[in-house]
Amino acid sequence: MTILQKITVPHESVNDQYLTVITLCFKSGDIVKKNDIILELETSKTLLTVEAQADGFISYFCDKGDEVAVNDLIAQITDEPYLHEELLVTTHENDKKSEIKSEKRTDVETIFSIKAMEIIAKEGIKKELFNEFDFVTETVVLDYLNPGRQRQKEKNEIASQHSPKGSARNDIFQNDEKISITKLSNAKKREIEYLSSVQEAGLVSTIYIDVNLGSFFELVNPQLEYFKESILPVVIYESSRLLLKYPLLNAFYANGEIAVYNNVNIGVAIDIDDGLKVVKIHSTNDLGLNSIENKLMELVEKYQDRKLETVDLIDVTFTITDLSSNGAYFFTPLINKNNSAILGIANSNDHTNNVILSLSFDHRVTEGKVATNFLFELKERLISYSLHKRDHDIRKVVCYKCMKPLNDDLGEIGFIKVVNAQGLDKFICDTCLFYH
Amino acid sequence: MINHRNIKEALLIRRVEETFLQLFSKGRLNGTVHTCVGQEFSAVAFAGQLKKSDFIFSNHRCHGHYLSFTKDCYGLIAELMGKKTGTSGGVGSSQHLCNNNFFSNGIQGGIVPVAAGYALANKLQKNGNIGVVFIGDGTLGEGVLYETMNIISKWDIPLMIVCENNFYAQSTPQHVNLSGDILKRAEAFDIKTFKSNTWDVENIIKNAEQSIDYVRTSGKPCFHLVDTYRLNAHSKGDDDRDAEEIQKYRDKDFLIQFEKGDKETYAKYLVQINEKIDSVLSQVENDTELSINEYYSEIKDSETSDWSDVKYEDKRQVDLINQFFIDMMSKDEKTVFLGEDILSPYGGAFKVAKNLSFKYPERVFSTPISEGALAGISNGLALAGFKPYAEIMFGDFVTLVMDQIINHASKFHHMYNGKALCPVVLRTPMGGKRGYGPTHSQTMDKFLVGIDNITTVALNALINPIELYTAIHSEKHPVIVIENKVDYGRKSSSLRLKNFNIQRNAEKYPVIKISPYSSNPDITIVTYGGNAAWIIENLNKLIIETDRIPEVIVLTKIHPVDYTEIIRSVQNTKELYFVEEGSKYNGIGSEVIAGVVEKATFSIKAKRIGALPVPIPAVKSLEEIVLPGIDTLIQAIINK
């Protein structure tokens, strides 16, 4: 027998040490074809599917609903049915042990440790049962005698890690008749774990600011393709530039140290009836307004088609949540794990183009003054869009440092003509000039 | 008549050194300075009369030789001021200068065989260049000097040894430590001798020229004794000499007499020289110092994930090594093979050099029993661009070459700020289990690792030595290769295993991984060299008796260690056993386990397995107990 593929639990996100088995697409012993989906795993952020890389016989070492640890072997594909699995099943059904013999690789001989032999002798088991093994140690024999042993051991370990304060439930639910209990979904449990990370420390504060947008949309709408009447793309654009100036808001607290991200990857919280997800716009500060809009649209479509990949969800360095279109007037956003701040956008409900920006920040990483300055500067940038209307065509001018086209620059100053070190005429945007 | 160019050169040397003493007093020089004030005409006579393509090796008192040979006043001053523009980037300072064919080192005696190797390179290239190595009378106490005199005479190597006899070894007067006659030492080796002194300047310049001509035309060495006297202390503030004695020599000093005799000319020269020095000093002031990034870069672990099955060879290891040298000496004319007792038909104690001297008589050198000189000559050949392979007959003898390894080969590249490369290869058979007893069985590996800038490779029975030696041949820095006496006779084809996959990664010095065919291992055994074979042969026994399933990792490079695969394995098993044949205290296992603990993000159990800390007995029953074997390893695992 040759193992064609070993399926171990992938390490998709630094935060997920355990994943949940959602679907097993076959039964152990079934024949699978290359590219068949053989199982699905749920991470804290997305579903992962695992495909067969070869034709062969599948054996699962996990059950639906199991929490499995990263790097665990959970399935394998072999060129012949996997005996170990059969052995466990059949030995419990009847006594046909001695019949279970399949061809093994001829040059592998089974070696028994002395301890294994002692137990085999004591329990009166046939040695041939282990023909498929290369080595048989005490552990292998004990696992055979008690098939649940290994699984149970692992489950106990998981359970002990996941419920540090075990007795709470008894206190709350003493009188079970008065309530009906719904088990939390794994996704919800992870959401709780995820948001607890920063909020649990209790050192989170939120600052609010009111912004009158004036004629903002008159100017911005013509530039936008999908998100007309939405402030979100411009907020993403401007925040990503501003975060370079406020690195502590693009950071996180970790064991007494502050980790500052080198990149700005803005995450946008979306929840369109299929669970809350934070999607990532990679290297946001390198993107122009239209690229941001396109990327956001692409992610929303992926969300709706349930085609988000892990890569769309990890490594978010700062989060923006926009509840303005939902009519929220005023809210306090919760900071995500491995972030130090989150920006909320709400709409004051008086049709005067006013928005309320809220910034929650982790006080272990930064302080109110920084957050306030950030918000004020963001406000000024947003207001600047409404100050002047452009009345002439924008030529195809590009900032030589960030490659942003003048088309995308809706700031007040526009581009500045400079002479570079080679003596050539260049254009530079005000962001690169003043903030880099 | 004395050429005034020589007088000016001597005066420049004196003024530069006096400037150093002033700078030192002001705390502007880091370290110390050895001046040659009073001895300058030795430098002018020899270093000043060599060709540019000749070479010089000098010692701690080298400023004069450097200035006369290179005329590089700026590089010298900047060097002592610790500037990046110094000839050795400020790394070497006073005693460690390098500029084209000029090298100096602060180790007494060790430079002599290196110079001999450099001169041998000239001889092999038939380029007519010669060299001078400067020693002092204090160096006459070093044994390697006599090893080298024996060899340069026997092999007709065009090298002149200039012995500057200033009658003091640091502060000890000569009569306390020196017996016999200096020149007779050289004469005993049949080396032609010359004698001069620095007070009769006309004569020393003429004599120097004659002796240079002698070496160049005869292609033979000579020994030139120069009586001289240093008017200042050995270094700084270590002078207990009699003031009257010093005054006697001041009165004889040429420059002082010249000043008295021709005040005007002297003053004119002095002004010119002082201006030159002042101008250099004012420029050097503004030069920057070397940054750590320019000097040192960290070695990273591999990220390879390419694994392939080990290829088995049906030939004995020693025949494969021999095959490598037969082929490489034909392919690369810079390849030189040196060792003791290596001439064919004998071909060396373990026959690695079989037939080599028949095929390449001009590049195979069978040396006298002089390990220090053998290693030093190899270093010199390497500095001159050759690829020397030095065989130390038994690993135990490496103690005799440690000075060449540590103070020369290891340091050249860095202390000359990257100006020199020393791609020397030192090979030696190591290990016991042959009953050779205490001084021919010990595993000395732990003394051969952790040496800066030196890679240490240990052959094992699984990787074809031709692959490893081909990689070693391309190295630009020194490599020590540990071979194993027992493995010499082994064929890797004898090490096939049924229940394990034996794979190696794609690194230049591959890591080998021996993993159970399908079981998940629960312990990691790391080893290298000759231990790999006996562990592999006994893996089944180990599992039967310990009830543990091992993954074995065999390193071929034991310094610097590549931790990637060890960490991966231990992350799974959390239990590490390191097996080495040397005694385990402060051994390679100690280092590897410390490295794993530093790098791992998880906790592990670990144990070292090595020889008992006693000399290896010759009697078989005891030798088997003292050296680690499969039973030692099994007991270590069971008792963990």
PDB file of C-alpha atoms in Angstrom, chain B residues 192-293:
ATOM      1  CA  LYS B 192      72.666  30.234   2.662  1.00  0.00           C
ATOM      2  CA  THR B 193      73.138  33.030   5.218  1.00  0.00           C
ATOM      3  CA  PHE B 194      73.830  36.761   5.049  1.00  0.00           C
ATOM      4  CA  LYS B 195      74.592  39.205   7.805  1.00  0.00           C
ATOM      5  CA  SER B 196      74.101  42.997   8.006  1.00  0.00           C
ATOM      6  CA  ASN B 197      73.345  45.713  10.522  1.00  0.00           C
ATOM      7  CA  THR B 198      71.294  48.907  10.403  1.00  0.00           C
ATOM      8  CA  TRP B 199      74.146  51.203  11.445  1.00  0.00           C
ATOM      9  CA  ASP B 200      76.197  50.584   8.304  1.00  0.00           C
ATOM     10  CA  VAL B 201      73.465  51.706   5.950  1.00  0.00           C
ATOM     11  CA  GLU B 202      75.458  51.522   2.756  1.00  0.00           C
ATOM     12  CA  ASN B 203      76.389  47.958   3.530  1.00  0.00           C
ATOM     13  CA  ILE B 204      72.917  46.725   4.457  1.00  0.00           C
ATOM     14  CA  ILE B 205      71.455  48.129   1.236  1.00  0.00           C
ATOM     15  CA  LYS B 206      74.122  46.391  -0.814  1.00  0.00           C
ATOM     16  CA  ASN B 207      73.801  43.128   1.146  1.00  0.00           C
ATOM     17  CA  ALA B 208      70.033  43.157   0.844  1.00  0.00           C
ATOM     18  CA  GLU B 209      70.294  43.547  -2.902  1.00  0.00           C
ATOM     19  CA  GLN B 210      72.755  40.662  -3.091  1.00  0.00           C
ATOM     20  CA  SER B 211      70.613  38.356  -1.021  1.00  0.00           C
ATOM     21  CA  ILE B 212      67.514  39.252  -3.053  1.00  0.00           C
ATOM     22  CA  ASP B 213      69.432  38.456  -6.234  1.00  0.00           C
ATOM     23  CA  TYR B 214      70.607  35.182  -4.741  1.00  0.00           C
ATOM     24  CA  VAL B 215      67.072  33.995  -3.985  1.00  0.00           C
ATOM     25  CA  ARG B 216      65.747  35.148  -7.343  1.00  0.00           C
ATOM     26  CA  THR B 217      68.450  33.566  -9.459  1.00  0.00           C
ATOM     27  CA  SER B 218      69.012  30.348  -7.496  1.00  0.00           C
ATOM     28  CA  GLY B 219      65.355  29.784  -6.623  1.00  0.00           C
ATOM     29  CA  LYS B 220      66.593  28.795  -3.171  1.00  0.00           C
ATOM     30  CA  PRO B 221      65.898  30.248   0.255  1.00  0.00           C
ATOM     31  CA  CYS B 222      68.297  32.338   2.306  1.00  0.00           C
ATOM     32  CA  PHE B 223      68.508  33.585   5.867  1.00  0.00           C
ATOM     33  CA  HIS B 224      69.558  37.209   6.403  1.00  0.00           C
ATOM     34  CA  LEU B 225      70.483  38.259   9.924  1.00  0.00           C
ATOM     35  CA  VAL B 226      70.211  41.990  10.592  1.00  0.00           C
ATOM     36  CA  ASP B 227      71.625  43.290  13.851  1.00  0.00           C
ATOM     37  CA  THR B 228      69.712  46.348  14.931  1.00  0.00           C
ATOM     38  CA  TYR B 229      68.343  48.105  17.983  1.00  0.00           C
ATOM     39  CA  ARG B 230      65.016  49.647  18.693  1.00  0.00           C
ATOM     40  CA  LEU B 231      65.344  53.011  20.355  1.00  0.00           C
ATOM     41  CA  ASN B 232      61.823  52.887  21.816  1.00  0.00           C
ATOM     42  CA  ALA B 233      60.020  50.384  23.995  1.00  0.00           C
ATOM     43  CA  HIS B 234      58.687  47.063  22.615  1.00  0.00           C
ATOM     44  CA  SER B 235      55.217  48.484  22.666  1.00  0.00           C
ATOM     45  CA  LYS B 236      54.255  51.237  25.064  1.00  0.00           C
ATOM     46  CA  GLY B 237      55.672  51.675  28.537  1.00  0.00           C
ATOM     47  CA  ASP B 238      57.338  48.271  28.764  1.00  0.00           C
ATOM     48  CA  ASP B 239      60.960  49.367  28.683  1.00  0.00           C
ATOM     49  CA  ASP B 240      63.357  48.491  31.499  1.00  0.00           C
ATOM     50  CA  ARG B 241      66.490  48.745  29.433  1.00  0.00           C
ATOM     51  CA  ASP B 242      69.518  50.574  30.663  1.00  0.00           C
ATOM     52  CA  ALA B 243      69.472  54.254  29.635  1.00  0.00           C
ATOM     53  CA  GLU B 244      73.190  54.154  28.910  1.00  0.00           C
ATOM     54  CA  GLU B 245      72.714  51.230  26.579  1.00  0.00           C
ATOM     55  CA  ILE B 246      69.965  53.059  24.693  1.00  0.00           C
ATOM     56  CA  GLN B 247      72.125  56.176  24.463  1.00  0.00           C
ATOM     57  CA  LYS B 248      74.982  54.118  23.018  1.00  0.00           C
ATOM     58  CA  TYR B 249      72.721  53.063  20.166  1.00  0.00           C
ATOM     59  CA  ARG B 250      71.247  56.540  19.721  1.00  0.00           C
ATOM     60  CA  ASP B 251      74.772  57.720  19.100  1.00  0.00           C
ATOM     61  CA  LYS B 252      75.132  55.059  16.400  1.00  0.00           C
ATOM     62  CA  ASP B 253      71.742  55.757  14.818  1.00  0.00           C
ATOM     63  CA  PHE B 254      72.104  56.858  11.198  1.00  0.00           C
ATOM     64  CA  LEU B 255      69.264  59.382  11.141  1.00  0.00           C
ATOM     65  CA  ILE B 256      70.411  61.064  14.347  1.00  0.00           C
ATOM     66  CA  GLN B 257      73.960  61.262  13.009  1.00  0.00           C
ATOM     67  CA  PHE B 258      72.690  62.541   9.679  1.00  0.00           C
ATOM     68  CA  GLU B 259      70.791  65.314  11.444  1.00  0.00           C
ATOM     69  CA  LYS B 260      73.920  66.322  13.322  1.00  0.00           C
ATOM     70  CA  GLY B 261      76.056  66.255  10.167  1.00  0.00           C
ATOM     71  CA  ASP B 262      73.709  68.057   7.765  1.00  0.00           C
ATOM     72  CA  LYS B 263      71.206  70.072   9.748  1.00  0.00           C
ATOM     73  CA  GLU B 264      69.878  72.014   6.762  1.00  0.00           C
ATOM     74  CA  THR B 265      69.087  69.047   4.554  1.00  0.00           C
ATOM     75  CA  TYR B 266      67.635  67.156   7.485  1.00  0.00           C
ATOM     76  CA  ALA B 267      65.407  70.107   8.356  1.00  0.00           C
ATOM     77  CA  LYS B 268      64.287  70.437   4.756  1.00  0.00           C
ATOM     78  CA  TYR B 269      63.350  66.755   4.563  1.00  0.00           C
ATOM     79  CA  LEU B 270      61.663  66.927   7.926  1.00  0.00           C
ATOM     80  CA  VAL B 271      59.446  69.810   6.842  1.00  0.00           C
ATOM     81  CA  GLN B 272      58.439  67.998   3.650  1.00  0.00           C
ATOM     82  CA  ILE B 273      57.638  64.810   5.533  1.00  0.00           C
ATOM     83  CA  ASN B 274      55.795  66.571   8.332  1.00  0.00           C
ATOM     84  CA  GLU B 275      53.679  68.392   5.772  1.00  0.00           C
ATOM     85  CA  LYS B 276      52.837  65.128   4.081  1.00  0.00           C
ATOM     86  CA  ILE B 277      51.875  63.484   7.371  1.00  0.00           C
ATOM     87  CA  ASP B 278      49.844  66.523   8.492  1.00  0.00           C
ATOM     88  CA  SER B 279      48.019  66.582   5.209  1.00  0.00           C
ATOM     89  CA  VAL B 280      47.178  62.873   5.484  1.00  0.00           C
ATOM     90  CA  LEU B 281      46.104  63.285   9.096  1.00  0.00           C
ATOM     91  CA  SER B 282      43.772  66.152   8.308  1.00  0.00           C
ATOM     92  CA  GLN B 283      42.110  64.113   5.561  1.00  0.00           C
ATOM     93  CA  VAL B 284      41.912  60.925   7.621  1.00  0.00           C
ATOM     94  CA  GLU B 285      40.193  62.851  10.421  1.00  0.00           C
ATOM     95  CA  ASN B 286      37.096  63.147   8.240  1.00  0.00           C
ATOM     96  CA  ASP B 287      37.018  59.522   7.129  1.00  0.00           C
ATOM     97  CA  THR B 288      34.300  57.300   8.529  1.00  0.00           C
ATOM     98  CA  GLU B 289      34.583  54.012  10.356  1.00  0.00           C
ATOM     99  CA  LEU B 290      33.446  50.642   9.076  1.00  0.00           C
ATOM    100  CA  SER B 291      29.855  49.777  10.025  1.00  0.00           C
ATOM    101  CA  ILE B 292      28.972  46.395  11.461  1.00  0.00           C
ATOM    102  CA  ASN B 293      26.912  45.604   8.365  1.00  0.00           C
TER     103      ASN B 293
END
